[in-house]
Coordinates of C-alpha atoms and ligand atoms in Angstrom, one line a residue:
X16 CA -66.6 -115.4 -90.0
X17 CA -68.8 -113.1 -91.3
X18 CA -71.3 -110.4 -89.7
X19 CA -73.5 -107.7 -90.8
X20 CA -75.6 -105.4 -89.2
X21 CA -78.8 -102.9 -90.4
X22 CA -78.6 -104.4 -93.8
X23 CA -80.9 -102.6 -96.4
X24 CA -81.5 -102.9 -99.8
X25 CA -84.2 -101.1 -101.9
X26 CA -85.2 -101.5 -105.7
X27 CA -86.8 -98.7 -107.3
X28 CA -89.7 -98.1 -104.6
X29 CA -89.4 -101.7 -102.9
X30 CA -87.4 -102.2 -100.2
X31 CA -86.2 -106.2 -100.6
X32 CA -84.6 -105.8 -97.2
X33 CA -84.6 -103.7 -94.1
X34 CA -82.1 -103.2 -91.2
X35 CA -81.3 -107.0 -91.2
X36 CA -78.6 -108.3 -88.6
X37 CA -76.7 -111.6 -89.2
X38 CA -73.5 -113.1 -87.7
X39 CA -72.3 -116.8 -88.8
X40 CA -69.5 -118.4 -86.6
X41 CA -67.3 -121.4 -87.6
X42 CA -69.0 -124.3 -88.1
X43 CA -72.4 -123.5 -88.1
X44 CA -75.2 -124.1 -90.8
X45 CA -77.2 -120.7 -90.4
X46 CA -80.8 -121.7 -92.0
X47 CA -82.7 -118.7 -93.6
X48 CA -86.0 -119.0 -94.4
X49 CA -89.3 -116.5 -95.1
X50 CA -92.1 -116.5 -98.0
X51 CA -91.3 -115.9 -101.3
X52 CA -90.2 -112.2 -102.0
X53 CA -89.3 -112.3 -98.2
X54 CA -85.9 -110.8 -99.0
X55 CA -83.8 -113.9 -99.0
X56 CA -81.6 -113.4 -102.1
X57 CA -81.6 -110.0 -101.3
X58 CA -79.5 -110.9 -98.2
X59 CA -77.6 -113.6 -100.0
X60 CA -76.4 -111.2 -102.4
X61 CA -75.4 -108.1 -100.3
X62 CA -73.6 -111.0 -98.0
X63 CA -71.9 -112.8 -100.9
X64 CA -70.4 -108.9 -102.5
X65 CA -72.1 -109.7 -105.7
X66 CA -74.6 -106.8 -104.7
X67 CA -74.1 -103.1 -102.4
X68 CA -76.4 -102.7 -99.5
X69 CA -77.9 -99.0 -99.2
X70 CA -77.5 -98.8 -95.5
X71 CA -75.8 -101.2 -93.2
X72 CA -72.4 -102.7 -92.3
X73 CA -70.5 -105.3 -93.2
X74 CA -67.6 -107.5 -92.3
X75 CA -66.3 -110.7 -93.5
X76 CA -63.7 -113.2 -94.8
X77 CA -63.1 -113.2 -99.1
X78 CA -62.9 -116.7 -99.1
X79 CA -66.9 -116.8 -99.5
X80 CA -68.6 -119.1 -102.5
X81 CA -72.3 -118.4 -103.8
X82 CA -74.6 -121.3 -105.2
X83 CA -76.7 -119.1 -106.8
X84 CA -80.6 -119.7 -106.8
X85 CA -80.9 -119.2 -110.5
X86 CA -78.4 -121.4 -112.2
X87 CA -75.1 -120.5 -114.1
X88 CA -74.1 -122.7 -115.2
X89 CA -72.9 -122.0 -118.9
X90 CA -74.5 -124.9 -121.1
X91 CA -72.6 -124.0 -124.2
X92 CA -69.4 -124.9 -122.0
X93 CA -68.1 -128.2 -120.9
X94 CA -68.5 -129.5 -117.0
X95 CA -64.8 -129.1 -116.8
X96 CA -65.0 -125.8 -117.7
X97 CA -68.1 -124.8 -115.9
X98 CA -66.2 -126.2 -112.8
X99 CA -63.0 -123.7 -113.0
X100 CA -64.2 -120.7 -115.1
X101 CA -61.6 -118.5 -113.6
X102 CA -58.9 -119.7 -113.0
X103 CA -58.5 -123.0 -114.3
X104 CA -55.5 -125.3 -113.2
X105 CA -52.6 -125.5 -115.6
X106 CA -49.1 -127.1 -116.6
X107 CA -47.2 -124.4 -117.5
X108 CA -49.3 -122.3 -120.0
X109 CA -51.7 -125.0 -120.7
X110 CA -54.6 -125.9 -119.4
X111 CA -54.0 -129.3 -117.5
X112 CA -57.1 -131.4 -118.1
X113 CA -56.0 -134.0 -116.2
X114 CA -55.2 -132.0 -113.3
X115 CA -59.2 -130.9 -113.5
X116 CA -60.1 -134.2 -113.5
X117 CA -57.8 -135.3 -110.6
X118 CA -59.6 -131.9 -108.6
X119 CA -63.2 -132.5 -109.3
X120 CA -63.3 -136.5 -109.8
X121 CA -63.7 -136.5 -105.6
X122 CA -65.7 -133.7 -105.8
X123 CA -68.1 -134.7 -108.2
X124 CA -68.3 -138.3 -106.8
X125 CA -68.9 -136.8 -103.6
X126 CA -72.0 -135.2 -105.1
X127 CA -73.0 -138.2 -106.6
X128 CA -72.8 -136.7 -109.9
X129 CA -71.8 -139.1 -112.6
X130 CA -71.5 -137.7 -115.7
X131 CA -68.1 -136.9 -118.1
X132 CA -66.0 -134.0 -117.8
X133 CA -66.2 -133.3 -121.7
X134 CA -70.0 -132.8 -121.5
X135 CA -71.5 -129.9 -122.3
X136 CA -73.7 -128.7 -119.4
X137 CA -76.4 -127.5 -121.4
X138 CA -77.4 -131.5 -122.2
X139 CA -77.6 -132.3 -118.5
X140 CA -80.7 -132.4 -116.4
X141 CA -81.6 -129.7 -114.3
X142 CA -80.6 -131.8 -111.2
X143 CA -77.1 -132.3 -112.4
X144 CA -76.5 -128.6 -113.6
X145 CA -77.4 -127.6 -110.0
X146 CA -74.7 -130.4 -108.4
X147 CA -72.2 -128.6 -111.4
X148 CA -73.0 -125.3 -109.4
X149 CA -72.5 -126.7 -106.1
X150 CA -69.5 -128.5 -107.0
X151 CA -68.2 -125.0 -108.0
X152 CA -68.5 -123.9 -105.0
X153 CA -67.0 -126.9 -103.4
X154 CA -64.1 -126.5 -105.9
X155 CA -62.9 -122.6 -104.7
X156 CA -62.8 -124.7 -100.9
X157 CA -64.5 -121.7 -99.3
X158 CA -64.4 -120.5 -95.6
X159 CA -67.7 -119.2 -95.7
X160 CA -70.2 -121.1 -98.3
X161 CA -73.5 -119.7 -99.0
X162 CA -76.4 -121.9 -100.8
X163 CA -79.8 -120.2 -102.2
X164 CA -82.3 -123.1 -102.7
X165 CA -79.7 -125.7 -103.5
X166 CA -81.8 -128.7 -103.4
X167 CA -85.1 -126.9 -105.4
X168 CA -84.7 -129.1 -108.5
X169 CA -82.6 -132.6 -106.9
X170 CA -84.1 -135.6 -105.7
X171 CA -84.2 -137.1 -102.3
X172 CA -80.6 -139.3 -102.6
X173 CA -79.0 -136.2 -103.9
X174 CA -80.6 -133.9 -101.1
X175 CA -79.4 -136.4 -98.4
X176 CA -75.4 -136.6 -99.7
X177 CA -75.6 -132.9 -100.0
X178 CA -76.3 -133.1 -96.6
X179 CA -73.4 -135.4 -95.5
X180 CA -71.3 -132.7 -97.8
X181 CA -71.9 -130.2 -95.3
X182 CA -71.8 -132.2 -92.5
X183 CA -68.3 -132.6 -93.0
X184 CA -67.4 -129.0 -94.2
X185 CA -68.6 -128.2 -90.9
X186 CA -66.8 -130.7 -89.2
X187 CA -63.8 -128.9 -90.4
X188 CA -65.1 -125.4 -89.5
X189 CA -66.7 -124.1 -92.5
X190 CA -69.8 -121.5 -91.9
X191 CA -72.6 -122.6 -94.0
X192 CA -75.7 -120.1 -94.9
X193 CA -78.0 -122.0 -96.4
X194 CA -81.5 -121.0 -97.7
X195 CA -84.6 -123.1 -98.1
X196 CA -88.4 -123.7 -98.5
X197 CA -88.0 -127.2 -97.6
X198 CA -88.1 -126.8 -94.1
X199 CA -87.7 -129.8 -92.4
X200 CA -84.8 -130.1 -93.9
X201 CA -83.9 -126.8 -93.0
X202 CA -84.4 -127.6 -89.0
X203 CA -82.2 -131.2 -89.5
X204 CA -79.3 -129.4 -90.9
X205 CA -79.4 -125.9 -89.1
X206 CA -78.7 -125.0 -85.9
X207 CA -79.7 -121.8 -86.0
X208 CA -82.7 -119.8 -88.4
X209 CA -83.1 -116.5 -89.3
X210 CA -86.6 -116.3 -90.6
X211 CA -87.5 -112.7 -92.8
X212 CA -91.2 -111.5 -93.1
X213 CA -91.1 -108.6 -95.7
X214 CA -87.5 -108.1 -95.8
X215 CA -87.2 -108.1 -91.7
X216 CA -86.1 -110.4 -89.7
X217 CA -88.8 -111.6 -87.5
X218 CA -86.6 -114.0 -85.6
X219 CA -83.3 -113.6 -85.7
X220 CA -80.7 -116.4 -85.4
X221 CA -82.1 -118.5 -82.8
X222 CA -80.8 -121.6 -82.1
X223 CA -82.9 -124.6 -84.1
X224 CA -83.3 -126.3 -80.9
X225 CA -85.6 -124.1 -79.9
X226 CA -88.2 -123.6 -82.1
X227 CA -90.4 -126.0 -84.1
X228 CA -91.7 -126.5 -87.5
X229 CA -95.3 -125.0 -87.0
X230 CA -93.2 -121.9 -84.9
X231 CA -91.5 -121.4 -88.1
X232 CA -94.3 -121.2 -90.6
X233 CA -96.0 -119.4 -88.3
X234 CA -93.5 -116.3 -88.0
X235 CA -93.2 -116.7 -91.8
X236 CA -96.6 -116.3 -92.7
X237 CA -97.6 -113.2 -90.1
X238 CA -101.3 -113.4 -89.1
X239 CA -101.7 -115.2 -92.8
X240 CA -103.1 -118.5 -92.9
X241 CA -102.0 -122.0 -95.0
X242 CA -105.0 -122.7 -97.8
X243 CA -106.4 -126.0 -96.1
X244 CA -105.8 -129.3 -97.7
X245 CA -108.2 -129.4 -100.4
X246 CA -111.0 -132.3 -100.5
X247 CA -110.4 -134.6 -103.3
X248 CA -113.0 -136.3 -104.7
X249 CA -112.9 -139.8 -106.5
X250 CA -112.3 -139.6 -110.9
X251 CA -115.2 -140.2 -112.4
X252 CA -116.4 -143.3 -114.4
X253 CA -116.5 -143.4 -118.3
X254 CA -114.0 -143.0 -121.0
X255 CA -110.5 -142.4 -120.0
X256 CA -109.3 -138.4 -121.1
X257 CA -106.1 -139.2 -122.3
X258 CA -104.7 -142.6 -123.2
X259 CA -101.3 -142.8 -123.7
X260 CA -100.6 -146.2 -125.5
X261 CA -99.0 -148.8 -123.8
X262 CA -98.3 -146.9 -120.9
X263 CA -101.6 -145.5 -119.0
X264 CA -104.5 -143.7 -119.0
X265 CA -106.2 -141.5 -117.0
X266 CA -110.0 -140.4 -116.3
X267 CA -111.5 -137.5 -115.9
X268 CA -111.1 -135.8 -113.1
X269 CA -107.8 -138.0 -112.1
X270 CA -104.5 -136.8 -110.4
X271 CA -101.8 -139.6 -111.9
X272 CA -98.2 -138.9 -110.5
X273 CA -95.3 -140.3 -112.4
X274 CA -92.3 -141.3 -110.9
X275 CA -88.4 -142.9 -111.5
X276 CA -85.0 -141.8 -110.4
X277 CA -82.9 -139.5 -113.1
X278 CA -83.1 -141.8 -116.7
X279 CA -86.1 -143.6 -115.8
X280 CA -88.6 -142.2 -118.9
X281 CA -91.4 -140.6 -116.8
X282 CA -89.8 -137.1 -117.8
X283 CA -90.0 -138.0 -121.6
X284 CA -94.1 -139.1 -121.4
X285 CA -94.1 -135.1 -120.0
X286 CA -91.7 -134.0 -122.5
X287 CA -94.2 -135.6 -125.4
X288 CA -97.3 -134.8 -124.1
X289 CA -96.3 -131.4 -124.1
X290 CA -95.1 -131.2 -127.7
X291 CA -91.0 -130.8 -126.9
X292 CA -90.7 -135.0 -127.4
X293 CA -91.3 -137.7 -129.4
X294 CA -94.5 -140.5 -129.8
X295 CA -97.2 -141.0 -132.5
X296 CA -100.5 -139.4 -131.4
X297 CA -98.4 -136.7 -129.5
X298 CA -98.6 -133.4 -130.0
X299 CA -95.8 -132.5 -133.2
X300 CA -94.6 -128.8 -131.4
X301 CA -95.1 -127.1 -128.5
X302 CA -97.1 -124.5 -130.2
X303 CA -99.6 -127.3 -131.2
X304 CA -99.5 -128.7 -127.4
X305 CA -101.0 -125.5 -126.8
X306 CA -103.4 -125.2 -129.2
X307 CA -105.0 -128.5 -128.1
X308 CA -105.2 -126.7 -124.8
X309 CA -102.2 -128.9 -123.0
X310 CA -101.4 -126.8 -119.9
X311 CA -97.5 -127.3 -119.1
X312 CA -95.8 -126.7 -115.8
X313 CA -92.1 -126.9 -116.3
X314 CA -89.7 -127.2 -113.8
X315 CA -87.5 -125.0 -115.5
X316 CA -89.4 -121.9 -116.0
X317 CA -86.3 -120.0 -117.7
X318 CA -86.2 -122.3 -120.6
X319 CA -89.7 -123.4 -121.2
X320 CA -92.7 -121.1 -118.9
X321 CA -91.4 -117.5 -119.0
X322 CA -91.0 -113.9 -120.9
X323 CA -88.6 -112.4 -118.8
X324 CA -88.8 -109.2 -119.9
X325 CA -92.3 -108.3 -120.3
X326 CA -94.7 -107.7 -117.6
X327 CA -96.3 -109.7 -115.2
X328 CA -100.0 -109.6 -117.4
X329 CA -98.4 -110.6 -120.5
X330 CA -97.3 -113.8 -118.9
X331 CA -99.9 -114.8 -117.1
X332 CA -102.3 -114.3 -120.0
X333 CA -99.8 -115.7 -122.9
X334 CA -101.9 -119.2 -122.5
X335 CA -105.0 -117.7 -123.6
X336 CA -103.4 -115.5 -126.6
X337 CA -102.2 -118.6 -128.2
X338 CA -105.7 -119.8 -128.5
X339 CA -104.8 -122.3 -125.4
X340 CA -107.6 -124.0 -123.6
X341 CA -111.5 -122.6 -123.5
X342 CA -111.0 -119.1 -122.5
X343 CA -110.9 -116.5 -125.2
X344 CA -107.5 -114.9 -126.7
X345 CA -110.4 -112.1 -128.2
X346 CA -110.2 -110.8 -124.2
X347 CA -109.1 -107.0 -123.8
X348 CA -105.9 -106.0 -121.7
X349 CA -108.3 -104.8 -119.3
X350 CA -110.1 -108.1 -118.5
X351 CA -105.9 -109.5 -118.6
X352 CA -104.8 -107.3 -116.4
X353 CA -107.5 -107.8 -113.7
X354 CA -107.3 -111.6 -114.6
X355 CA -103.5 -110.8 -113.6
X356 CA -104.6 -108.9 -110.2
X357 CA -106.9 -112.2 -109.0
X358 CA -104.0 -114.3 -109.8
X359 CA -101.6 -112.5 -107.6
X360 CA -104.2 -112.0 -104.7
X361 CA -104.7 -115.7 -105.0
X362 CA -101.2 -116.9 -105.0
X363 CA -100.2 -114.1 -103.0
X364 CA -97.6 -113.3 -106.0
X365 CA -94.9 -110.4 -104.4
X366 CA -95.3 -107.9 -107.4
X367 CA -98.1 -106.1 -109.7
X368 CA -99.6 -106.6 -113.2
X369 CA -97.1 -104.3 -114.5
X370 CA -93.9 -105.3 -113.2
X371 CA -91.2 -107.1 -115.7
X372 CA -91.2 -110.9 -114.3
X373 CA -87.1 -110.5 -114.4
X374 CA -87.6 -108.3 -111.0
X375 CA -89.4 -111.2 -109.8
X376 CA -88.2 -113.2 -106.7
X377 CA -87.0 -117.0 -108.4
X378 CA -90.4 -118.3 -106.4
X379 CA -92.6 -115.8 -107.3
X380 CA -91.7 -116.2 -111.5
X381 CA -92.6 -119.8 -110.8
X382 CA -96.5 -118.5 -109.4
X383 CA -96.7 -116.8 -112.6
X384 CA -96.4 -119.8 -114.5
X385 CA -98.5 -121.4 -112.9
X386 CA -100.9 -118.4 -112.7
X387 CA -100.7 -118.6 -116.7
X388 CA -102.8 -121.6 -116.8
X389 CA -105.4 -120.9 -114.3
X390 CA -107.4 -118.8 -116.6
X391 CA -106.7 -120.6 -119.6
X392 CA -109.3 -123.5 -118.4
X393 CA -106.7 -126.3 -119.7
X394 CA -107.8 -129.5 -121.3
X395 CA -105.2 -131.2 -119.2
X396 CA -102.5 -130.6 -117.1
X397 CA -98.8 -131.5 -117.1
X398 CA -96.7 -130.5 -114.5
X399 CA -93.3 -131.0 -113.9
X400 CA -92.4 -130.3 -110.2
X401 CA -94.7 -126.9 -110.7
X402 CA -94.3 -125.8 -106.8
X403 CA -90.0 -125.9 -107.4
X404 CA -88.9 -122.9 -104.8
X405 CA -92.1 -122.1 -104.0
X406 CA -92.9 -121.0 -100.4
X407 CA -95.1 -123.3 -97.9
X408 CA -98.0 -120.7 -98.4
X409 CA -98.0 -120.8 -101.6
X410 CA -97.1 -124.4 -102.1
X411 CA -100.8 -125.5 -100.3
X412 CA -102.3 -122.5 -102.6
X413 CA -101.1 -124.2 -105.8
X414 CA -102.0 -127.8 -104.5
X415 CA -105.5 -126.4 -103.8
X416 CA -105.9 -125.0 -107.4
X417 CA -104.8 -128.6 -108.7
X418 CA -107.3 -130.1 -106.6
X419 CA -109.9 -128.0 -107.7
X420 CA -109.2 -128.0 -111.5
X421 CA -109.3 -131.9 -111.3
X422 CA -112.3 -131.9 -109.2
X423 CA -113.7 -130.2 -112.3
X424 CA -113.2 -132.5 -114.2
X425 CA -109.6 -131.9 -115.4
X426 CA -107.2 -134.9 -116.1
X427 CA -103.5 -133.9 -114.4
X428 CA -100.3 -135.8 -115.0
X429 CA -98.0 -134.6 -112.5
X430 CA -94.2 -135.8 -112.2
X431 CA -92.6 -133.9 -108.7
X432 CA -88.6 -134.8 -107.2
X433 CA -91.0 -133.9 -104.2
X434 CA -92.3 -137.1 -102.9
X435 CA -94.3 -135.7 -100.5
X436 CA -96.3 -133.5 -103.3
X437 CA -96.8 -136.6 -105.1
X438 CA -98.6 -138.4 -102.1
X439 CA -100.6 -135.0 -101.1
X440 CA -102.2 -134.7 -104.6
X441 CA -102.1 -138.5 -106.5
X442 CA -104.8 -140.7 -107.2
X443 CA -102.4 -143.0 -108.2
X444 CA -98.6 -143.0 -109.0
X445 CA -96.9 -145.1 -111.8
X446 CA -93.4 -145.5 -111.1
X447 CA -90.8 -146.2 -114.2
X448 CA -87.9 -147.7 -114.3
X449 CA -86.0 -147.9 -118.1
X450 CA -88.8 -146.7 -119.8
X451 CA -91.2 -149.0 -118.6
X452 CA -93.6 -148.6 -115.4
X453 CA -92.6 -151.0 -113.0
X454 CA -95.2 -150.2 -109.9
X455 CA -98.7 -149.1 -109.8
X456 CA -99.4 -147.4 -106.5
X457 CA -102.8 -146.5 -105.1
X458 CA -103.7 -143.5 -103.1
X459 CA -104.3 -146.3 -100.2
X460 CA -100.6 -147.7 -100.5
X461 CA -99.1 -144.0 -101.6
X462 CA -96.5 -143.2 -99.2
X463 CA -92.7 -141.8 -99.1
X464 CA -91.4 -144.8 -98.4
X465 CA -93.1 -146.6 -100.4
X466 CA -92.4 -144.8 -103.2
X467 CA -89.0 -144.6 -102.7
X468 CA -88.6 -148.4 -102.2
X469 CA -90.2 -148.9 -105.8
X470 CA -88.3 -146.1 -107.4
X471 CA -85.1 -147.9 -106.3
X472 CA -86.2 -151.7 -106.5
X473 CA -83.7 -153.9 -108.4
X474 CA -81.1 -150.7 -109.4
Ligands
LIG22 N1 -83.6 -106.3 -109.6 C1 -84.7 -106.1 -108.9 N2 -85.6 -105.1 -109.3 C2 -86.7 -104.8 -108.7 N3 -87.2 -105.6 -107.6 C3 -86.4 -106.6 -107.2 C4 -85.1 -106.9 -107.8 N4 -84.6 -108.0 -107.2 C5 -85.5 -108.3 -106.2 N5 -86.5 -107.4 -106.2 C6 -87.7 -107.5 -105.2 O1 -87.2 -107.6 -103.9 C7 -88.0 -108.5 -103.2 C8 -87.2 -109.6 -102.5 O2 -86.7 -110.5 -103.5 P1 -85.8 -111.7 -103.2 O3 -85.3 -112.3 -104.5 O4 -84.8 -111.3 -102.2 O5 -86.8 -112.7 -102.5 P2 -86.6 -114.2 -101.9 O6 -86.9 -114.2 -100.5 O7 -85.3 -114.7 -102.4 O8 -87.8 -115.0 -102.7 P3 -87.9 -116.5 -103.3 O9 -88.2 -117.4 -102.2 O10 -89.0 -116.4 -104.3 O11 -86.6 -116.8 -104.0 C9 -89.1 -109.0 -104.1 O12 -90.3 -108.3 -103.9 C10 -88.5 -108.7 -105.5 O13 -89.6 -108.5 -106.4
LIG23 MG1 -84.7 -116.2 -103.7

């Protein structure tokens, strides 16, 4: 249904892919996989027409549909709209409404998305913006459909009727090329993988069946190795670091994870702590959030973590300008800039100190906001999924950085759609349910399941 062959893409000096071959037949997920900067959305784009290749050839059918890695979604439009922005259906010259309800009602409850067709996108979670864009896709009822990161910012129950989407599109003959970091997922879904190291293809749609998850990482990551899991050390005694009323504390030194399905309230204690909500004691803005040296992670880096269009040092050293934490905003752009260089050795971020962050690779833009805060020496850390469509490399980089800033003595609230992340880093995990925290978990009774379980108990 589609094939190309010697695809090549260069930017400026970079070459983002290099004499790549793919072929997807009907009814096949095709998995591709690689680091961050790898070259995925290069491929995705060149394969979906929204971008030329420089050398190369390719074939395929036109009815093709893109879930983009970066949403877009427009928020100033309705879900309705955002779900037919071409052409949408009509009676007569009108605009039928109902007729778009009647189209993206099975759709949508497919998806498990339950929100009205008259809201504006721009109000909706990150979760449900993404199901609007894969919805979209849905909605065009594509021959060949083509996901970058899909699942990045949806939790587990959402992931797993994704899955039986697809299931059934390829039941019906649908090619699917679908891209991921998450990669068990990835090898249940698949059956084959096309993994890119450096914008070639190291292996080159082989069947899932034969190869395993540590075969995987291990072509991804070349002769590099994974940062080992990082000793964690008990909190320490004394006086909590942050006590927020009625809720929770936590000590020095402590890793608390909050979780809740969609609504619960753990997102707003983030939102508040980080000056964007509501609470007496809180910080009143995000500037002043700052100012009292609150490190924030968000999950959408767009909105909240990034200047797209100024350079990499800029970014990563915005913390410390506005007076954030205990480093110095009286540093030179020399000391920034090499601050910048140790940052993007240590995260192994795909670009220099120089480059604009909008050339950035979607996983690398979310290293530099993390990278922002590791100079900064926070006072404590909030972070909202901070490893979303990060790469397994750099995922046990980042977890080893937490680790270590908590070890020293740093407090961390962390909130992650990743249950697994929450059980790797967590002391403890306080799981809410309508605003309130209905379970207390341990780092002795932390596990998937478990946390699962209490996220869904009584609902
Ligand atoms: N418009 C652009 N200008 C300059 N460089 C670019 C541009 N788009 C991509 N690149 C570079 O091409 C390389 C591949 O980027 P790509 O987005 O394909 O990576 P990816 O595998 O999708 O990574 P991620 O997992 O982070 O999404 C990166 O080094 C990136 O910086
Ligand atoms: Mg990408």
């Amino acid at each position: 249904m589609l094939r190309a062959t010697g695809l090549t893409r260069r930017y400026g000096g970079v070459t983002a892919l290099s004499e790549v071959d793919i072929a997807l037949a009907p009814g096949e997920v095709h998995a591709v996989v690689g680091e961050n900067g790898a070259g995925k959305s290069t491929l995705v784009k060149l394969l979906s027409g929204v971008e030329r290749p420089d050398a190369g050839t390719l074939s395929r059918l036109d009815r093709i549909a893109l879930v983009a890695q970066e949403l877009t979604v427009f928020p100033d439009l309705t879900v309705a709209e955002n779900l037919f922005p071409l052409d949408p259906p009509r009676r007569g010259f009108l605009v039928s409404r109902r007729r778009m309800a009647s189209l993206a009602s099975p759709v949508l409850r497919e998806l498990g998305l339950d929100v009205p067709l008259d809201a504006r996108a721009g109000t909706l979670s990150l979760a449900d913006q993404q199901l609007v864009e894969i919805g979209r896709a849905l909605l065009r009822e594509p021959a060949v459909l083509i996901l970058d990161e899909p699942t990045s910012a949806l939790p587990a129950d959402a992931v797993s009727r994704l899955m039986g989407v697809l299931r059934k599109l390829v039941s019906r003959g649908v090619a699917v090329l679908y891209v991921s970091h998450f990669l068990e997922e990835v090898l249940r879904i698949a059956t084959r993988i096309t993994v890119l190291r450096d914008g070639r293809s190291v292996l080159a749609g082989v069947e899932t069946a034969s190869v395993d998850l540590d075969g995987v990482v291990a072509a991804m990551l070349g002769n590099r190795a994974l940062a080992p899991v990082a000793q964690r050390r008990p909190p320490r005694d004394g006086p909590p670091a942050l006590v927020v009323d009625g809720l929770f504390s936590v000590a020095p030194g402590e890793i608390v994870g909050l979780a809740g399905l969609q609504g619960a309230g753990h997102l707003e204690v983030l939102a508040a702590l980080s000056g964007r909500g509501s609470g007496t004691g809180m910080p009143r803005s995000v500037r002043a959030a700052v100012r009292a040296g609150v490190a924030f992670v968000p999950s959408d880096r767009k909105r909240y973590g990034l200047m797209l269009d100024k350079p990499l040092w800029q970014n990563t050293s915005a913390a410390a300008w506005l007076g954030a934490g205990r480093g110095g905003w009286w540093l030179h752009r020399r000391a920034h800039v090499s601050a910048a260089r140790r940052s993007i050795t240590r995260l192994r971020i795909r670009g220099g100190p120089d480059d604009l962050v909008a050339t950035l690779s979607g996983g690398n833009q979310q290293k530099v906001v993390f990278a922002k805060w590791l100079e900064a020496d926070p006072r404590l850390l909030v972070l909202d999924d901070p490893t979303r469509g990060v790469d397994v490399g750099a995922r046990a980089e980042m977890h080893a950085v937490i680790s270590s800033l908590a070890a020293a003595g740093t407090p961390v609230v962390l909130a992650s759609t990743d249950l697994a992340e929450l059980c790797e880093l967590c002391d403890r995990v306080l799981v809410f349910q309508r605003g309130r925290v209905v379970a207390r978990l341990t780092r002795s009774e932390l596990s998937e399941r478990a946390l699962s379980v209490a996220m869904n108990a009584g609902t």
